[in-house]
Amino acid sequence: MLSVLSYGRLVARAVLGGLSQTDGRDYSLISASYGFGKDFRKGILKKGMCYGDDACFIARHRSADVLGVADGVGGWRDYGVDPSQFSATLMRTCERLVKEGRFTPSNPVGILTSGYYELLQNKVPLLGSSTACIVVLDRRSHRLHTCNLGDSGFLVVRRGEVVHRSDEQQHYFNTPFQLSIAPPGAEGVVLSDSPEAADSSSFDVQLGDIILTATDGLFDNMPDYMILQELKKLKTTNYDSILQTAQSIAKQAHDLAYDPNYMSPFAQFACDNGLNVRGKYAPIRQHIYNPAIATSVSCTWCLVG
């Protein structure tokens, strides 16, 4: 995940993982992470795997490896709420459920749903919103099971080409699907989607595949061809090489986000909606700020091989 194992949107996170064959049947993940927080301090973690308003986790239980990233909605800061608390708590809860074996590998939506409903029942008040993406590798069946809510997402790269990707979920421009907990009496005012609304998919993976999951801070600032260019530099699947690649992509996404002359994917999308912007977080970005957008980027890479 990029800012933490992920990038943070104003922060950058990235988690890179690789698959290696452990015996005739099983695959396993090799993972590394790097990112930026919104305060631009590289490699600084809050409590848990959290950079800026983004959070992530990597967990393993018996026959499955699980990766998750969540992008806290920065607009809550205007109401005195720390956006990172929701995303971080959601990811920690999902991680615990995986480590306790309370999940089915073929049903990542179930992990997200259980984690979210635990937050709703938490005795300690928690407010906020977050997008989320969870990817589960079934090591024995060699299948990847995914769920994505909002504008976080994943890519699967095979021999230099994108072979699978998630679909972005938006209510309207700059307003992604998101899980939320609103103050009492404001439930009908705060945008909130059901975890069951997450887009899900399942497909086979191969040794050598690269699986990248990230929040919108990556995809908003780097088109596929730029991401693929960086991935081509990954020649070996050891931890240090994976980490170096994660660092390189996180830094590039972060730099592009603040370039006022760069026509980013986000800027192009904004123009298509009648707004004139360039980089994702260039100064002009503040004029179209929407509370329903997260402020961190998270990327999780998983190399199959």
Tab-separated table of N, CA, C and O in Angstrom, residues 18-121:
chain	number	residue	atom	x	y	z
A	18	GLY	N	4.946	-10.145	-3.698
A	18	GLY	CA	5.233	-11.059	-4.778
A	18	GLY	C	4.821	-12.456	-4.419
A	18	GLY	O	4.763	-12.813	-3.266
A	19	LEU	N	4.524	-13.252	-5.387
A	19	LEU	CA	4.129	-14.627	-5.160
A	19	LEU	C	5.302	-15.540	-5.458
A	19	LEU	O	5.949	-15.399	-6.465
A	20	SER	N	5.530	-16.465	-4.591
A	20	SER	CA	6.564	-17.450	-4.854
A	20	SER	C	5.960	-18.827	-4.600
A	20	SER	O	5.112	-18.992	-3.728
A	21	GLN	N	6.396	-19.800	-5.351
A	21	GLN	CA	5.827	-21.136	-5.202
A	21	GLN	C	6.513	-21.842	-4.044
A	21	GLN	O	7.725	-21.974	-4.004
A	22	THR	N	5.727	-22.256	-3.052
A	22	THR	CA	6.306	-22.883	-1.874
A	22	THR	C	6.349	-24.408	-2.004
A	22	THR	O	7.129	-25.058	-1.352
A	23	ASP	N	5.476	-24.978	-2.791
A	23	ASP	CA	5.533	-26.395	-3.104
A	23	ASP	C	4.772	-26.593	-4.402
A	23	ASP	O	4.488	-25.634	-5.107
A	24	GLY	N	4.434	-27.831	-4.718
A	24	GLY	CA	3.772	-28.084	-5.982
A	24	GLY	C	2.406	-27.445	-6.098
A	24	GLY	O	1.882	-27.298	-7.188
A	25	ARG	N	1.800	-27.071	-4.986
A	25	ARG	CA	0.439	-26.561	-5.040
A	25	ARG	C	0.312	-25.101	-4.613
A	25	ARG	O	-0.495	-24.378	-5.155
A	26	ASP	N	1.085	-24.702	-3.603
A	26	ASP	CA	0.823	-23.410	-2.970
A	26	ASP	C	1.660	-22.256	-3.527
A	26	ASP	O	2.814	-22.434	-3.897
A	27	TYR	N	1.030	-21.077	-3.551
A	27	TYR	CA	1.734	-19.822	-3.816
A	27	TYR	C	1.740	-19.039	-2.507
A	27	TYR	O	0.927	-19.273	-1.622
A	28	SER	N	2.643	-18.088	-2.395
A	28	SER	CA	2.622	-17.195	-1.237
A	28	SER	C	3.065	-15.804	-1.673
A	28	SER	O	3.669	-15.647	-2.732
A	29	LEU	N	2.751	-14.809	-0.857
A	29	LEU	CA	3.070	-13.430	-1.184
A	29	LEU	C	4.360	-12.973	-0.531
A	29	LEU	O	4.661	-13.323	0.598
A	30	ILE	N	5.102	-12.162	-1.256
A	30	ILE	CA	6.245	-11.437	-0.707
A	30	ILE	C	5.823	-9.974	-0.732
A	30	ILE	O	5.422	-9.471	-1.775
A	31	SER	N	5.875	-9.284	0.396
A	31	SER	CA	5.307	-7.944	0.452
A	31	SER	C	6.257	-6.923	1.062
A	31	SER	O	7.064	-7.250	1.925
A	32	ALA	N	6.129	-5.687	0.598
A	32	ALA	CA	6.890	-4.563	1.132
A	32	ALA	C	6.022	-3.329	1.021
A	32	ALA	O	5.055	-3.319	0.268
A	33	SER	N	6.345	-2.276	1.754
A	33	SER	CA	5.510	-1.088	1.712
A	33	SER	C	6.317	0.193	1.841
A	33	SER	O	7.426	0.195	2.367
A	34	TYR	N	5.708	1.264	1.365
A	34	TYR	CA	6.326	2.583	1.464
A	34	TYR	C	5.271	3.640	1.175
A	34	TYR	O	4.285	3.357	0.503
A	35	GLY	N	5.450	4.853	1.665
A	35	GLY	CA	4.487	5.886	1.336
A	35	GLY	C	4.800	7.227	1.957
A	35	GLY	O	5.824	7.422	2.592
A	36	PHE	N	3.891	8.146	1.706
A	36	PHE	CA	3.976	9.498	2.226
A	36	PHE	C	2.696	9.823	2.985
A	36	PHE	O	1.610	9.424	2.576
A	37	GLY	N	2.840	10.590	4.069
A	37	GLY	CA	1.657	11.089	4.751
A	37	GLY	C	1.346	12.480	4.232
A	37	GLY	O	2.134	13.088	3.509
A	38	LYS	N	0.192	12.982	4.611
A	38	LYS	CA	-0.229	14.283	4.106
A	38	LYS	C	0.715	15.396	4.540
A	38	LYS	O	0.800	16.446	3.908
A	39	ASP	N	1.433	15.171	5.645
A	39	ASP	CA	2.384	16.190	6.076
A	39	ASP	C	3.719	16.043	5.348
A	39	ASP	O	4.696	16.698	5.680
A	40	PHE	N	3.724	15.144	4.331
A	40	PHE	CA	4.859	14.963	3.431
A	40	PHE	C	6.071	14.285	4.064
A	40	PHE	O	7.125	14.214	3.452
A	41	ARG	N	5.960	13.798	5.270
A	41	ARG	CA	7.090	13.109	5.885
A	41	ARG	C	7.133	11.676	5.401
A	41	ARG	O	6.234	10.890	5.671
A	42	LYS	N	8.181	11.324	4.699
A	42	LYS	CA	8.284	9.981	4.133
A	42	LYS	C	8.533	8.942	5.226
A	42	LYS	O	9.297	9.155	6.148
A	43	GLY	N	7.883	7.815	5.069
A	43	GLY	CA	8.145	6.692	5.948
A	43	GLY	C	7.720	6.883	7.383
A	43	GLY	O	8.126	6.133	8.251
A	44	ILE	N	6.912	7.891	7.696
A	44	ILE	CA	6.463	8.112	9.061
A	44	ILE	C	5.100	7.449	9.253
A	44	ILE	O	4.135	7.785	8.595
A	45	LEU	N	5.041	6.513	10.168
A	45	LEU	CA	3.799	5.794	10.425
A	45	LEU	C	3.113	6.326	11.670
A	45	LEU	O	3.762	6.679	12.642
A	46	LYS	N	1.793	6.400	11.616
A	46	LYS	CA	1.028	6.627	12.818
A	46	LYS	C	0.885	5.268	13.482
A	46	LYS	O	1.515	4.298	13.092
A	47	LYS	N	0.010	5.174	14.463
A	47	LYS	CA	-0.216	3.898	15.116
A	47	LYS	C	-0.738	2.894	14.092
A	47	LYS	O	-1.701	3.159	13.399
A	48	GLY	N	-0.098	1.762	13.996
A	48	GLY	CA	-0.488	0.779	12.998
A	48	GLY	C	0.055	1.161	11.638
A	48	GLY	O	0.916	2.017	11.496
A	49	MET	N	-0.446	0.497	10.599
A	49	MET	CA	0.026	0.746	9.240
A	49	MET	C	-0.797	1.869	8.639
A	49	MET	O	-1.745	1.652	7.886
A	50	CYS	N	-0.444	3.094	8.991
A	50	CYS	CA	-1.243	4.243	8.583
A	50	CYS	C	-0.343	5.399	8.214
A	50	CYS	O	0.536	5.792	8.967
A	51	TYR	N	-0.531	5.928	6.999
A	51	TYR	CA	0.174	7.107	6.544
A	51	TYR	C	-0.870	8.164	6.243
A	51	TYR	O	-1.780	7.931	5.458
A	52	GLY	N	-0.725	9.330	6.811
A	52	GLY	CA	-1.709	10.371	6.541
A	52	GLY	C	-3.092	9.861	6.886
A	52	GLY	O	-3.330	9.321	7.965
A	53	ASP	N	-4.021	10.004	5.963
A	53	ASP	CA	-5.400	9.564	6.191
A	53	ASP	C	-5.643	8.155	5.658
A	53	ASP	O	-6.767	7.662	5.708
A	54	ASP	N	-4.613	7.513	5.131
A	54	ASP	CA	-4.725	6.165	4.576
A	54	ASP	C	-4.272	5.122	5.587
A	54	ASP	O	-3.482	5.396	6.484
A	55	ALA	N	-4.757	3.922	5.400
A	55	ALA	CA	-4.346	2.805	6.254
A	55	ALA	C	-4.327	1.537	5.429
A	55	ALA	O	-4.930	1.462	4.361
A	56	CYS	N	-3.629	0.536	5.939
A	56	CYS	CA	-3.562	-0.722	5.209
A	56	CYS	C	-3.190	-1.857	6.147
A	56	CYS	O	-2.858	-1.639	7.305
A	57	PHE	N	-3.260	-3.050	5.631
A	57	PHE	CA	-2.808	-4.210	6.399
A	57	PHE	C	-2.392	-5.318	5.447
A	57	PHE	O	-2.811	-5.374	4.287
A	58	ILE	N	-1.520	-6.197	5.941
A	58	ILE	CA	-1.145	-7.423	5.250
A	58	ILE	C	-1.274	-8.532	6.283
A	58	ILE	O	-0.713	-8.432	7.373
A	59	ALA	N	-2.031	-9.561	5.967
A	59	ALA	CA	-2.241	-10.630	6.938
A	59	ALA	C	-2.252	-11.979	6.234
A	59	ALA	O	-2.559	-12.081	5.043
A	60	ARG	N	-1.943	-13.003	7.003
A	60	ARG	CA	-1.919	-14.365	6.465
A	60	ARG	C	-2.596	-15.304	7.454
A	60	ARG	O	-2.429	-15.165	8.665
A	61	HIS	N	-3.367	-16.226	6.905
A	61	HIS	CA	-3.988	-17.244	7.750
A	61	HIS	C	-4.112	-18.531	6.947
A	61	HIS	O	-4.838	-18.596	5.957
A	62	ARG	N	-3.381	-19.524	7.349
A	62	ARG	CA	-3.411	-20.834	6.713
A	62	ARG	C	-3.219	-20.754	5.202
A	62	ARG	O	-2.127	-20.495	4.733
A	63	SER	N	-4.269	-20.894	4.437
A	63	SER	CA	-4.112	-21.007	2.987
A	63	SER	C	-4.349	-19.710	2.232
A	63	SER	O	-4.440	-19.716	1.001
A	64	ALA	N	-4.428	-18.571	2.918
A	64	ALA	CA	-4.729	-17.311	2.233
A	64	ALA	C	-3.855	-16.168	2.718
A	64	ALA	O	-3.517	-16.088	3.901
A	65	ASP	N	-3.475	-15.302	1.792
A	65	ASP	CA	-2.810	-14.042	2.095
A	65	ASP	C	-3.806	-12.929	1.775
A	65	ASP	O	-4.473	-12.963	0.732
A	66	VAL	N	-3.902	-11.944	2.647
A	66	VAL	CA	-4.895	-10.889	2.479
A	66	VAL	C	-4.237	-9.521	2.568
A	66	VAL	O	-3.427	-9.260	3.457
A	67	LEU	N	-4.600	-8.647	1.635
A	67	LEU	CA	-4.100	-7.281	1.600
A	67	LEU	C	-5.287	-6.325	1.628
A	67	LEU	O	-6.299	-6.578	0.968
A	68	GLY	N	-5.156	-5.252	2.377
A	68	GLY	CA	-6.238	-4.275	2.414
A	68	GLY	C	-5.704	-2.860	2.455
A	68	GLY	O	-4.657	-2.597	3.055
A	69	VAL	N	-6.404	-1.952	1.790
A	69	VAL	CA	-6.078	-0.526	1.867
A	69	VAL	C	-7.375	0.259	2.036
A	69	VAL	O	-8.428	-0.147	1.542
A	70	ALA	N	-7.293	1.364	2.748
A	70	ALA	CA	-8.458	2.214	2.963
A	70	ALA	C	-8.021	3.672	2.904
A	70	ALA	O	-6.946	4.024	3.387
A	71	ASP	N	-8.859	4.512	2.333
A	71	ASP	CA	-8.536	5.916	2.120
A	71	ASP	C	-9.531	6.788	2.871
A	71	ASP	O	-10.682	6.937	2.468
A	72	GLY	N	-9.106	7.334	3.994
A	72	GLY	CA	-9.976	8.165	4.817
A	72	GLY	C	-10.410	9.430	4.094
A	72	GLY	O	-9.621	10.076	3.409
A	73	VAL	N	-11.670	9.799	4.250
A	73	VAL	CA	-12.221	10.974	3.572
A	73	VAL	C	-11.817	12.238	4.321
A	73	VAL	O	-12.253	12.490	5.446
A	74	GLY	N	-10.992	13.060	3.674
A	74	GLY	CA	-10.404	14.221	4.321
A	74	GLY	C	-11.378	15.306	4.711
A	74	GLY	O	-11.064	16.146	5.559
A	75	GLY	N	-12.568	15.329	4.111
A	75	GLY	CA	-13.529	16.382	4.416
A	75	GLY	C	-13.969	16.409	5.869
A	75	GLY	O	-14.425	17.437	6.371
A	76	TRP	N	-13.828	15.286	6.574
A	76	TRP	CA	-14.205	15.252	7.988
A	76	TRP	C	-13.356	16.183	8.837
A	76	TRP	O	-13.771	16.605	9.924
A	77	ARG	N	-12.170	16.501	8.349
A	77	ARG	CA	-11.296	17.393	9.110
A	77	ARG	C	-11.943	18.765	9.315
A	77	ARG	O	-11.680	19.451	10.311
A	78	ASP	N	-12.808	19.169	8.390
A	78	ASP	CA	-13.498	20.454	8.517
A	78	ASP	C	-14.450	20.472	9.710
A	78	ASP	O	-14.891	21.539	10.142
A	79	TYR	N	-14.784	19.287	10.224
A	79	TYR	CA	-15.708	19.189	11.357
A	79	TYR	C	-15.001	18.722	12.624
A	79	TYR	O	-15.638	18.253	13.566
A	80	GLY	N	-13.684	18.848	12.623
A	80	GLY	CA	-12.905	18.495	13.802
A	80	GLY	C	-12.679	17.014	13.994
A	80	GLY	O	-12.322	16.568	15.091
A	81	VAL	N	-12.862	16.228	12.939
A	81	VAL	CA	-12.672	14.776	13.013
A	81	VAL	C	-11.409	14.383	12.259
A	81	VAL	O	-11.200	14.803	11.118
A	82	ASP	N	-10.561	13.580	12.886
A	82	ASP	CA	-9.349	13.076	12.245
A	82	ASP	C	-9.735	11.982	11.250
A	82	ASP	O	-10.167	10.895	11.658
A	83	PRO	N	-9.594	12.212	9.939
A	83	PRO	CA	-10.019	11.225	8.930
A	83	PRO	C	-9.282	9.893	9.013
A	83	PRO	O	-9.808	8.869	8.570
A	84	SER	N	-8.078	9.920	9.574
A	84	SER	CA	-7.296	8.683	9.609
A	84	SER	C	-7.833	7.679	10.619
A	84	SER	O	-7.558	6.474	10.510
A	85	GLN	N	-8.586	8.147	11.597
A	85	GLN	CA	-9.073	7.236	12.630
A	85	GLN	C	-10.018	6.179	12.069
A	85	GLN	O	-9.958	5.013	12.447
A	86	PHE	N	-10.890	6.592	11.157
A	86	PHE	CA	-11.852	5.643	10.582
A	86	PHE	C	-11.144	4.611	9.719
A	86	PHE	O	-11.353	3.405	9.878
A	87	SER	N	-10.302	5.070	8.784
A	87	SER	CA	-9.622	4.135	7.884
A	87	SER	C	-8.686	3.204	8.647
A	87	SER	O	-8.625	1.999	8.364
A	88	ALA	N	-7.968	3.747	9.627
A	88	ALA	CA	-7.034	2.924	10.395
A	88	ALA	C	-7.765	1.865	11.223
A	88	ALA	O	-7.360	0.700	11.280
A	89	THR	N	-8.851	2.264	11.869
A	89	THR	CA	-9.610	1.320	12.690
A	89	THR	C	-10.256	0.245	11.824
A	89	THR	O	-10.302	-0.937	12.187
A	90	LEU	N	-10.752	0.643	10.665
A	90	LEU	CA	-11.351	-0.325	9.747
A	90	LEU	C	-10.329	-1.367	9.313
A	90	LEU	O	-10.605	-2.580	9.334
A	91	MET	N	-9.131	-0.930	8.946
A	91	MET	CA	-8.110	-1.868	8.493
A	91	MET	C	-7.597	-2.746	9.632
A	91	MET	O	-7.361	-3.948	9.448
A	92	ARG	N	-7.439	-2.191	10.814
A	92	ARG	CA	-6.998	-3.007	11.949
A	92	ARG	C	-8.030	-4.080	12.281
A	92	ARG	O	-7.688	-5.217	12.619
A	93	THR	N	-9.299	-3.713	12.177
A	93	THR	CA	-10.356	-4.670	12.464
A	93	THR	C	-10.382	-5.790	11.427
A	93	THR	O	-10.490	-6.976	11.764
A	94	CYS	N	-10.259	-5.430	10.164
A	94	CYS	CA	-10.221	-6.440	9.107
A	94	CYS	C	-9.009	-7.348	9.263
A	94	CYS	O	-9.101	-8.577	9.070
A	95	GLU	N	-7.878	-6.773	9.623
A	95	GLU	CA	-6.668	-7.573	9.827
A	95	GLU	C	-6.870	-8.580	10.950
A	95	GLU	O	-6.495	-9.762	10.821
A	96	ARG	N	-7.461	-8.148	12.044
A	96	ARG	CA	-7.705	-9.056	13.157
A	96	ARG	C	-8.642	-10.191	12.758
A	96	ARG	O	-8.411	-11.356	13.123
A	97	LEU	N	-9.679	-9.880	12.003
A	97	LEU	CA	-10.607	-10.913	11.558
A	97	LEU	C	-9.893	-11.978	10.720
A	97	LEU	O	-10.157	-13.177	10.850
A	98	VAL	N	-8.968	-11.530	9.867
A	98	VAL	CA	-8.214	-12.470	9.040
A	98	VAL	C	-7.312	-13.344	9.909
A	98	VAL	O	-7.286	-14.576	9.776
A	99	LYS	N	-6.571	-12.735	10.821
A	99	LYS	CA	-5.642	-13.488	11.657
A	99	LYS	C	-6.365	-14.475	12.562
A	99	LYS	O	-5.808	-15.518	12.928
A	100	GLU	N	-7.607	-14.154	12.910
A	100	GLU	CA	-8.399	-15.065	13.739
A	100	GLU	C	-9.101	-16.132	12.897
A	100	GLU	O	-9.777	-17.010	13.439
A	101	GLY	N	-8.964	-16.040	11.578
A	101	GLY	CA	-9.580	-17.020	10.703
A	101	GLY	C	-11.070	-16.839	10.506
A	101	GLY	O	-11.760	-17.752	10.036
A	102	ARG	N	-11.566	-15.663	10.807
A	102	ARG	CA	-13.005	-15.399	10.706
A	102	ARG	C	-13.346	-14.840	9.324
A	102	ARG	O	-13.875	-13.743	9.181
A	103	PHE	N	-13.034	-15.587	8.302
A	103	PHE	CA	-13.313	-15.156	6.940
A	103	PHE	C	-13.261	-16.361	6.006
A	103	PHE	O	-12.722	-17.410	6.341
A	104	THR	N	-13.833	-16.161	4.821
A	104	THR	CA	-13.775	-17.163	3.754
A	104	THR	C	-12.949	-16.568	2.621
A	104	THR	O	-13.273	-15.470	2.140
A	105	PRO	N	-11.869	-17.232	2.187
A	105	PRO	CA	-10.991	-16.646	1.161
A	105	PRO	C	-11.716	-16.170	-0.088
A	105	PRO	O	-11.338	-15.159	-0.686
A	106	SER	N	-12.764	-16.868	-0.482
A	106	SER	CA	-13.468	-16.488	-1.708
A	106	SER	C	-14.452	-15.340	-1.515
A	106	SER	O	-15.116	-14.925	-2.464
A	107	ASN	N	-14.507	-14.792	-0.298
A	107	ASN	CA	-15.486	-13.745	-0.002
A	107	ASN	C	-14.863	-12.553	0.710
A	107	ASN	O	-15.128	-12.306	1.897
A	108	PRO	N	-14.045	-11.750	0.016
A	108	PRO	CA	-13.451	-10.572	0.658
A	108	PRO	C	-14.489	-9.532	1.074
A	108	PRO	O	-14.262	-8.767	2.011
A	109	VAL	N	-15.649	-9.508	0.395
A	109	VAL	CA	-16.715	-8.601	0.808
A	109	VAL	C	-17.141	-8.921	2.241
A	109	VAL	O	-17.490	-8.032	3.023
A	110	GLY	N	-17.088	-10.202	2.585
A	110	GLY	CA	-17.431	-10.606	3.944
A	110	GLY	C	-16.488	-10.023	4.977
A	110	GLY	O	-16.906	-9.660	6.085
A	111	ILE	N	-15.195	-9.932	4.637
A	111	ILE	CA	-14.224	-9.335	5.554
A	111	ILE	C	-14.561	-7.867	5.768
A	111	ILE	O	-14.591	-7.364	6.902
A	112	LEU	N	-14.818	-7.161	4.671
A	112	LEU	CA	-15.129	-5.731	4.753
A	112	LEU	C	-16.429	-5.499	5.519
A	112	LEU	O	-16.521	-4.592	6.353
A	113	THR	N	-17.431	-6.334	5.258
A	113	THR	CA	-18.721	-6.188	5.925
A	113	THR	C	-18.595	-6.415	7.428
A	113	THR	O	-19.091	-5.624	8.238
A	114	SER	N	-17.901	-7.488	7.811
A	114	SER	CA	-17.730	-7.794	9.238
A	114	SER	C	-16.942	-6.699	9.938
A	114	SER	O	-17.267	-6.299	11.063
A	115	GLY	N	-15.884	-6.204	9.268
A	115	GLY	CA	-15.091	-5.141	9.863
A	115	GLY	C	-15.893	-3.871	10.069
A	115	GLY	O	-15.810	-3.224	11.126
A	116	TYR	N	-16.685	-3.509	9.075
A	116	TYR	CA	-17.477	-2.287	9.158
A	116	TYR	C	-18.540	-2.387	10.252
A	116	TYR	O	-18.721	-1.450	11.047
A	117	TYR	N	-19.223	-3.532	10.335
A	117	TYR	CA	-20.275	-3.665	11.343
A	117	TYR	C	-19.701	-3.727	12.755
A	117	TYR	O	-20.373	-3.333	13.717
A	118	GLU	N	-18.473	-4.180	12.902
A	118	GLU	CA	-17.836	-4.098	14.217
A	118	GLU	C	-17.618	-2.645	14.611
A	118	GLU	O	-17.780	-2.273	15.766
A	119	LEU	N	-17.255	-1.807	13.626
A	119	LEU	CA	-17.077	-0.388	13.917
A	119	LEU	C	-18.393	0.255	14.339
A	119	LEU	O	-18.435	1.083	15.256
A	120	LEU	N	-19.474	-0.132	13.686
A	120	LEU	CA	-20.782	0.428	14.024
A	120	LEU	C	-21.191	0.068	15.448
A	120	LEU	O	-21.901	0.829	16.115
A	121	GLN	N	-20.742	-1.107	15.917
A	121	GLN	CA	-21.119	-1.570	17.249
A	121	GLN	C	-20.094	-1.209	18.315
A	121	GLN	O	-20.267	-1.551	19.490
